[in-house]
Amino acid sequence: MLSRQVMKHFHVEKPWSQAGYYETERLAQFREDVIDAIIHGHLIAVSGPVGVGKTMMVNRLQDQIRADRKIIVARSLSVDKHRVTLPALVTALFLDLSGKPEMKLPAQSERRERLLQAAVRKARKPIALFIDEAHDLNVSTLNGLKRLREVISAGGGTLSIVLVGHPRLQNDLRRATMEEIGHRTSKFEFSSIGDERREFMSWILEQCLEDGVEPSDVFEDAAQEHLADRLSTPLQYIEHLDRAFADAYRMGADKVTRAIVEETISAGLDDLDARLARIGYGPKALSELTDARIPEIRRFLKGRLDAERTDELATMMRKAGLPI
């Protein structure tokens, strides 16, 4: 975050994170497509890389759904998704349907599911259960969610489940071993900026600079072009705008130049380990995918593995849909 002195020097009125929501016709259509899938009771997977703005998009989507009053929103708030079980997700549904956080649920699963059927029928609206960080759910929980939808449908209700996570979620759902749930999932890939990176660069500066200050007054056009060429997510823009303005201030400059931007670009921004981490594949996930030990994965990512083993691991990753 920029210091108050830097913000004043460059006429920055508010932090980049407070710029608002970058709305385009493409993103509005994306939300409408997801809402249509929810209305029809689909199992839905929305994926996007780290920092792309999934949480902000989902919050806006939920606000739109609540305003329309045609769908009831339920959310799983559990932080540790690795340990989330189906009963915990059923509890989330009950709590949001009832609006009673102190509600006691039956311990016996048969009675619990029948009560849930009755609660959904009583609501007389489709229910949308949103689960963030869904790439961390285990296979048995994902399969359980499929069965839960079937139970609700058999009871005369409509339940949509919206899984939100990294692109690893999409890759996992495409695996042959996940066919039972993967083939029943409507998949959406979210990109907040897409090909509009230069437009986004201008937009975020315009939103946060003081009235009457043009982006080019404090940030050279060539510097904007270079940053837009290298970055792809709002989170990257926020970080690198902070770096560029802070460095320009230390140098006593009145404007961010291309030379300054080139110096502030994160070292390793385009390295293989960074690119894979953004889509949900850290060393542990790669180890599970390839059955290789984590130290070996680390050597692979740093280019320190022998050529034969490197080719073997790279082939396995490509087959799993990774951009190697």
GROMACS .gro file of C-alpha atoms in nm, residues 35-275:
model
  241
   35ILE     CA    1  -2.739  -1.719  -1.306
   36ASP     CA    2  -2.918  -1.906  -1.585
   37ALA     CA    3  -2.729  -2.224  -1.491
   38ILE     CA    4  -2.824  -2.169  -1.125
   39ILE     CA    5  -3.194  -2.130  -1.208
   40HIS     CA    6  -3.186  -2.464  -1.389
   41GLY     CA    7  -3.033  -2.644  -1.093
   42HIS     CA    8  -2.690  -2.718  -1.235
   43LEU     CA    9  -2.369  -2.816  -1.065
   44ILE     CA   10  -2.143  -2.526  -1.163
   45ALA     CA   11  -1.768  -2.471  -1.154
   46VAL     CA   12  -1.629  -2.118  -1.187
   47SER     CA   13  -1.251  -2.106  -1.211
   48GLY     CA   14  -0.987  -1.839  -1.247
   49PRO     CA   15  -0.623  -1.785  -1.148
   50VAL     CA   16  -0.506  -1.627  -0.823
   51GLY     CA   17  -0.582  -1.254  -0.811
   52VAL     CA   18  -0.822  -1.248  -1.105
   53GLY     CA   19  -1.107  -1.114  -0.892
   54LYS     CA   20  -1.323  -1.424  -0.836
   55THR     CA   21  -1.430  -1.319  -0.487
   56MET     CA   22  -1.540  -0.973  -0.598
   57MET     CA   23  -1.726  -1.122  -0.895
   58VAL     CA   24  -1.903  -1.381  -0.677
   59ASN     CA   25  -2.001  -1.115  -0.423
   60ARG     CA   26  -2.148  -0.903  -0.703
   61LEU     CA   27  -2.323  -1.210  -0.844
   62GLN     CA   28  -2.476  -1.290  -0.504
   63ASP     CA   29  -2.588  -0.929  -0.461
   64GLN     CA   30  -2.760  -0.943  -0.799
   65ILE     CA   31  -2.931  -1.272  -0.711
   66ARG     CA   32  -3.054  -1.136  -0.377
   67ALA     CA   33  -3.185  -0.820  -0.545
   68ASP     CA   34  -3.382  -1.028  -0.799
   69ARG     CA   35  -3.534  -1.235  -0.513
   70LYS     CA   36  -3.582  -1.536  -0.738
   71ILE     CA   37  -3.306  -1.752  -0.586
   72ILE     CA   38  -3.199  -1.810  -0.226
   73VAL     CA   39  -2.824  -1.775  -0.163
   74ALA     CA   40  -2.648  -2.013   0.077
   75ARG     CA   41  -2.274  -2.008   0.146
   76SER     CA   42  -2.015  -2.236   0.298
   77LEU     CA   43  -1.798  -2.025   0.530
   78SER     CA   44  -1.562  -2.304   0.638
   79VAL     CA   45  -1.204  -2.189   0.591
   80ASP     CA   46  -1.022  -2.524   0.579
   81LYS     CA   47  -1.174  -2.676   0.264
   82HIS     CA   48  -0.945  -2.981   0.287
   83ARG     CA   49  -1.146  -3.092   0.589
   84VAL     CA   50  -1.493  -2.985   0.478
   85THR     CA   51  -1.735  -3.278   0.472
   86LEU     CA   52  -2.079  -3.317   0.322
   87PRO     CA   53  -2.254  -3.284   0.664
   88ALA     CA   54  -2.082  -2.945   0.710
   89LEU     CA   55  -2.219  -2.826   0.376
   90VAL     CA   56  -2.565  -2.955   0.463
   91THR     CA   57  -2.538  -2.755   0.787
   92ALA     CA   58  -2.456  -2.442   0.584
   93LEU     CA   59  -2.771  -2.497   0.378
   94PHE     CA   60  -2.988  -2.538   0.687
   95LEU     CA   61  -2.846  -2.228   0.857
   96ASP     CA   62  -2.897  -2.002   0.556
   97LEU     CA   63  -3.242  -2.140   0.478
   98SER     CA   64  -3.361  -2.097   0.835
   99GLY     CA   65  -3.176  -1.776   0.918
  100LYS     CA   66  -3.113  -1.921   1.265
  101PRO     CA   67  -2.738  -1.951   1.341
  102GLU     CA   68  -2.813  -2.132   1.671
  103MET     CA   69  -3.020  -2.401   1.500
  104LYS     CA   70  -2.955  -2.761   1.618
  105LEU     CA   71  -2.955  -3.023   1.344
  106PRO     CA   72  -3.036  -3.393   1.378
  107ALA     CA   73  -2.724  -3.609   1.407
  108GLN     CA   74  -2.888  -3.894   1.214
  109SER     CA   75  -2.830  -3.842   0.841
  110GLU     CA   76  -3.159  -3.990   0.717
  111ARG     CA   77  -3.364  -3.751   0.931
  112ARG     CA   78  -3.136  -3.460   0.839
  113GLU     CA   79  -3.179  -3.513   0.465
  114ARG     CA   80  -3.557  -3.545   0.495
  115LEU     CA   81  -3.576  -3.222   0.692
  116LEU     CA   82  -3.362  -3.053   0.427
  117GLN     CA   83  -3.597  -3.172   0.152
  118ALA     CA   84  -3.889  -3.022   0.345
  119ALA     CA   85  -3.704  -2.693   0.404
  120VAL     CA   86  -3.624  -2.653   0.034
  121ARG     CA   87  -3.983  -2.732  -0.066
  122LYS     CA   88  -4.106  -2.473   0.183
  123ALA     CA   89  -3.874  -2.209   0.037
  124ARG     CA   90  -4.040  -2.252  -0.307
  125LYS     CA   91  -3.736  -2.107  -0.478
  126PRO     CA   92  -3.417  -2.250  -0.628
  127ILE     CA   93  -3.130  -2.263  -0.378
  128ALA     CA   94  -2.773  -2.173  -0.476
  129LEU     CA   95  -2.499  -2.303  -0.248
  130PHE     CA   96  -2.170  -2.118  -0.308
  131ILE     CA   97  -1.846  -2.289  -0.209
  132ASP     CA   98  -1.525  -2.086  -0.242
  133GLU     CA   99  -1.177  -2.244  -0.265
  134ALA     CA  100  -1.351  -2.553  -0.402
  135HIS     CA  101  -1.028  -2.681  -0.559
  136ASP     CA  102  -0.940  -2.800  -0.207
  137LEU     CA  103  -1.249  -3.018  -0.163
  138ASN     CA  104  -1.175  -3.390  -0.162
  139VAL     CA  105  -1.325  -3.627  -0.416
  140SER     CA  106  -1.569  -3.789  -0.175
  141THR     CA  107  -1.713  -3.448  -0.081
  142LEU     CA  108  -1.754  -3.353  -0.449
  143ASN     CA  109  -1.934  -3.681  -0.520
  144GLY     CA  110  -2.147  -3.625  -0.211
  145LEU     CA  111  -2.256  -3.287  -0.348
  146LYS     CA  112  -2.380  -3.457  -0.663
  147ARG     CA  113  -2.589  -3.696  -0.452
  148LEU     CA  114  -2.716  -3.405  -0.240
  149ARG     CA  115  -2.854  -3.235  -0.553
  150GLU     CA  116  -3.028  -3.557  -0.646
  151VAL     CA  117  -3.183  -3.586  -0.298
  152ILE     CA  118  -3.317  -3.230  -0.318
  153SER     CA  119  -3.449  -3.286  -0.669
  154ALA     CA  120  -3.625  -3.608  -0.560
  155GLY     CA  121  -3.796  -3.406  -0.287
  156GLY     CA  122  -3.936  -3.156  -0.537
  157GLY     CA  123  -3.679  -2.882  -0.488
  158THR     CA  124  -3.400  -2.725  -0.692
  159LEU     CA  125  -3.046  -2.700  -0.560
  160SER     CA  126  -2.757  -2.553  -0.757
  161ILE     CA  127  -2.404  -2.581  -0.627
  162VAL     CA  128  -2.152  -2.318  -0.737
  163LEU     CA  129  -1.793  -2.432  -0.693
  164VAL     CA  130  -1.543  -2.144  -0.713
  165GLY     CA  131  -1.171  -2.209  -0.735
  166HIS     CA  132  -0.844  -2.211  -0.922
  167PRO     CA  133  -0.813  -2.362  -1.273
  168ARG     CA  134  -0.694  -2.678  -1.096
  169LEU     CA  135  -1.062  -2.735  -1.014
  170GLN     CA  136  -1.148  -2.745  -1.386
  171ASN     CA  137  -0.858  -2.978  -1.462
  172ASP     CA  138  -0.959  -3.215  -1.181
  173LEU     CA  139  -1.318  -3.227  -1.306
  174ARG     CA  140  -1.195  -3.322  -1.655
  175ARG     CA  141  -1.001  -3.623  -1.529
  176ALA     CA  142  -1.136  -3.963  -1.631
  177THR     CA  143  -1.161  -4.068  -1.267
  178MET     CA  144  -1.391  -3.770  -1.200
  179GLU     CA  145  -1.629  -3.850  -1.485
  180GLU     CA  146  -1.927  -3.910  -1.255
  181ILE     CA  147  -1.928  -3.550  -1.139
  182GLY     CA  148  -1.718  -3.378  -1.407
  183HIS     CA  149  -1.953  -3.465  -1.694
  184ARG     CA  150  -2.245  -3.325  -1.495
  185THR     CA  151  -2.079  -2.990  -1.427
  186SER     CA  152  -2.132  -2.665  -1.616
  187LYS     CA  153  -1.785  -2.512  -1.636
  188PHE     CA  154  -1.713  -2.138  -1.656
  189GLU     CA  155  -1.368  -1.984  -1.685
  190PHE     CA  156  -1.352  -1.635  -1.533
  191SER     CA  157  -1.118  -1.365  -1.657
  192SER     CA  158  -1.195  -1.019  -1.521
  193ILE     CA  159  -0.964  -0.836  -1.761
  194GLY     CA  160  -0.931  -1.076  -2.053
  195ASP     CA  161  -0.783  -0.899  -2.355
  196GLU     CA  162  -0.871  -0.556  -2.215
  197ARG     CA  163  -0.552  -0.517  -2.013
  198ARG     CA  164  -0.464  -0.174  -2.153
  199GLU     CA  165  -0.819  -0.052  -2.094
  200PHE     CA  166  -0.807  -0.183  -1.737
  201MET     CA  167  -0.480   0.001  -1.678
  202SER     CA  168  -0.638   0.332  -1.779
  203TRP     CA  169  -0.955   0.257  -1.583
  204ILE     CA  170  -0.787   0.183  -1.251
  205LEU     CA  171  -0.574   0.498  -1.274
  206GLU     CA  172  -0.877   0.711  -1.365
  207GLN     CA  173  -1.076   0.570  -1.074
  208CYS     CA  174  -0.809   0.643  -0.814
  209LEU     CA  175  -0.646   0.968  -0.925
  210GLU     CA  176  -0.779   1.305  -0.812
  211ASP     CA  177  -1.031   1.486  -1.032
  212GLY     CA  178  -0.863   1.672  -1.314
  213VAL     CA  179  -0.552   1.453  -1.311
  214GLU     CA  180  -0.501   1.250  -1.630
  215PRO     CA  181  -0.326   0.911  -1.604
  216SER     CA  182  -0.056   1.028  -1.845
  217ASP     CA  183   0.019   1.324  -1.615
  218VAL     CA  184   0.172   1.088  -1.356
  219PHE     CA  185   0.229   0.765  -1.551
  220GLU     CA  186   0.386   0.774  -1.897
  221ASP     CA  187   0.183   0.610  -2.175
  222ALA     CA  188   0.483   0.391  -2.263
  223ALA     CA  189   0.503   0.278  -1.899
  224GLN     CA  190   0.132   0.197  -1.899
  225GLU     CA  191   0.173  -0.004  -2.221
  226HIS     CA  192   0.464  -0.200  -2.076
  227LEU     CA  193   0.282  -0.283  -1.755
  228ALA     CA  194  -0.031  -0.389  -1.945
  229ASP     CA  195   0.186  -0.614  -2.163
  230ARG     CA  196   0.332  -0.797  -1.865
  231LEU     CA  197   0.042  -0.825  -1.619
  232SER     CA  198  -0.285  -1.016  -1.637
  233THR     CA  199  -0.478  -0.991  -1.308
  234PRO     CA  200  -0.607  -0.703  -1.093
  235LEU     CA  201  -0.395  -0.825  -0.801
  236GLN     CA  202  -0.079  -0.793  -1.013
  237TYR     CA  203  -0.176  -0.440  -1.119
  238ILE     CA  204  -0.236  -0.331  -0.758
  239GLU     CA  205   0.105  -0.464  -0.649
  240HIS     CA  206   0.301  -0.322  -0.942
  241LEU     CA  207   0.133   0.018  -0.937
  242ASP     CA  208   0.234   0.047  -0.571
  243ARG     CA  209   0.591  -0.052  -0.657
  244ALA     CA  210   0.617   0.184  -0.954
  245PHE     CA  211   0.486   0.492  -0.771
  246ALA     CA  212   0.692   0.417  -0.458
  247ASP     CA  213   1.011   0.379  -0.665
  248ALA     CA  214   0.938   0.695  -0.864
  249TYR     CA  215   0.891   0.887  -0.539
  250ARG     CA  216   1.224   0.760  -0.399
  251MET     CA  217   1.396   0.876  -0.718
  252GLY     CA  218   1.239   1.221  -0.690
  253ALA     CA  219   1.049   1.179  -1.018
  254ASP     CA  220   0.721   1.354  -1.095
  255LYS     CA  221   0.609   1.080  -1.332
  256VAL     CA  222   0.645   0.702  -1.360
  257THR     CA  223   0.851   0.619  -1.669
  258ARG     CA  224   0.893   0.299  -1.862
  259ALA     CA  225   1.244   0.260  -1.721
  260ILE     CA  226   1.105   0.272  -1.368
  261VAL     CA  227   0.836   0.017  -1.450
  262GLU     CA  228   1.091  -0.220  -1.604
  263GLU     CA  229   1.287  -0.212  -1.281
  264THR     CA  230   0.984  -0.275  -1.059
  265ILE     CA  231   0.846  -0.582  -1.239
  266SER     CA  232   0.863  -0.874  -0.995
  267ALA     CA  233   1.163  -1.099  -1.040
  268GLY     CA  234   1.037  -1.440  -1.146
  269LEU     CA  235   0.694  -1.309  -1.252
  270ASP     CA  236   0.688  -1.542  -1.553
  271ASP     CA  237   0.884  -1.831  -1.402
  272LEU     CA  238   0.726  -2.176  -1.423
  273ASP     CA  239   0.668  -2.211  -1.049
  274ALA     CA  240   0.492  -1.872  -1.035
  275ARG     CA  241   0.272  -1.948  -1.337
   0.00000   0.00000   0.00000
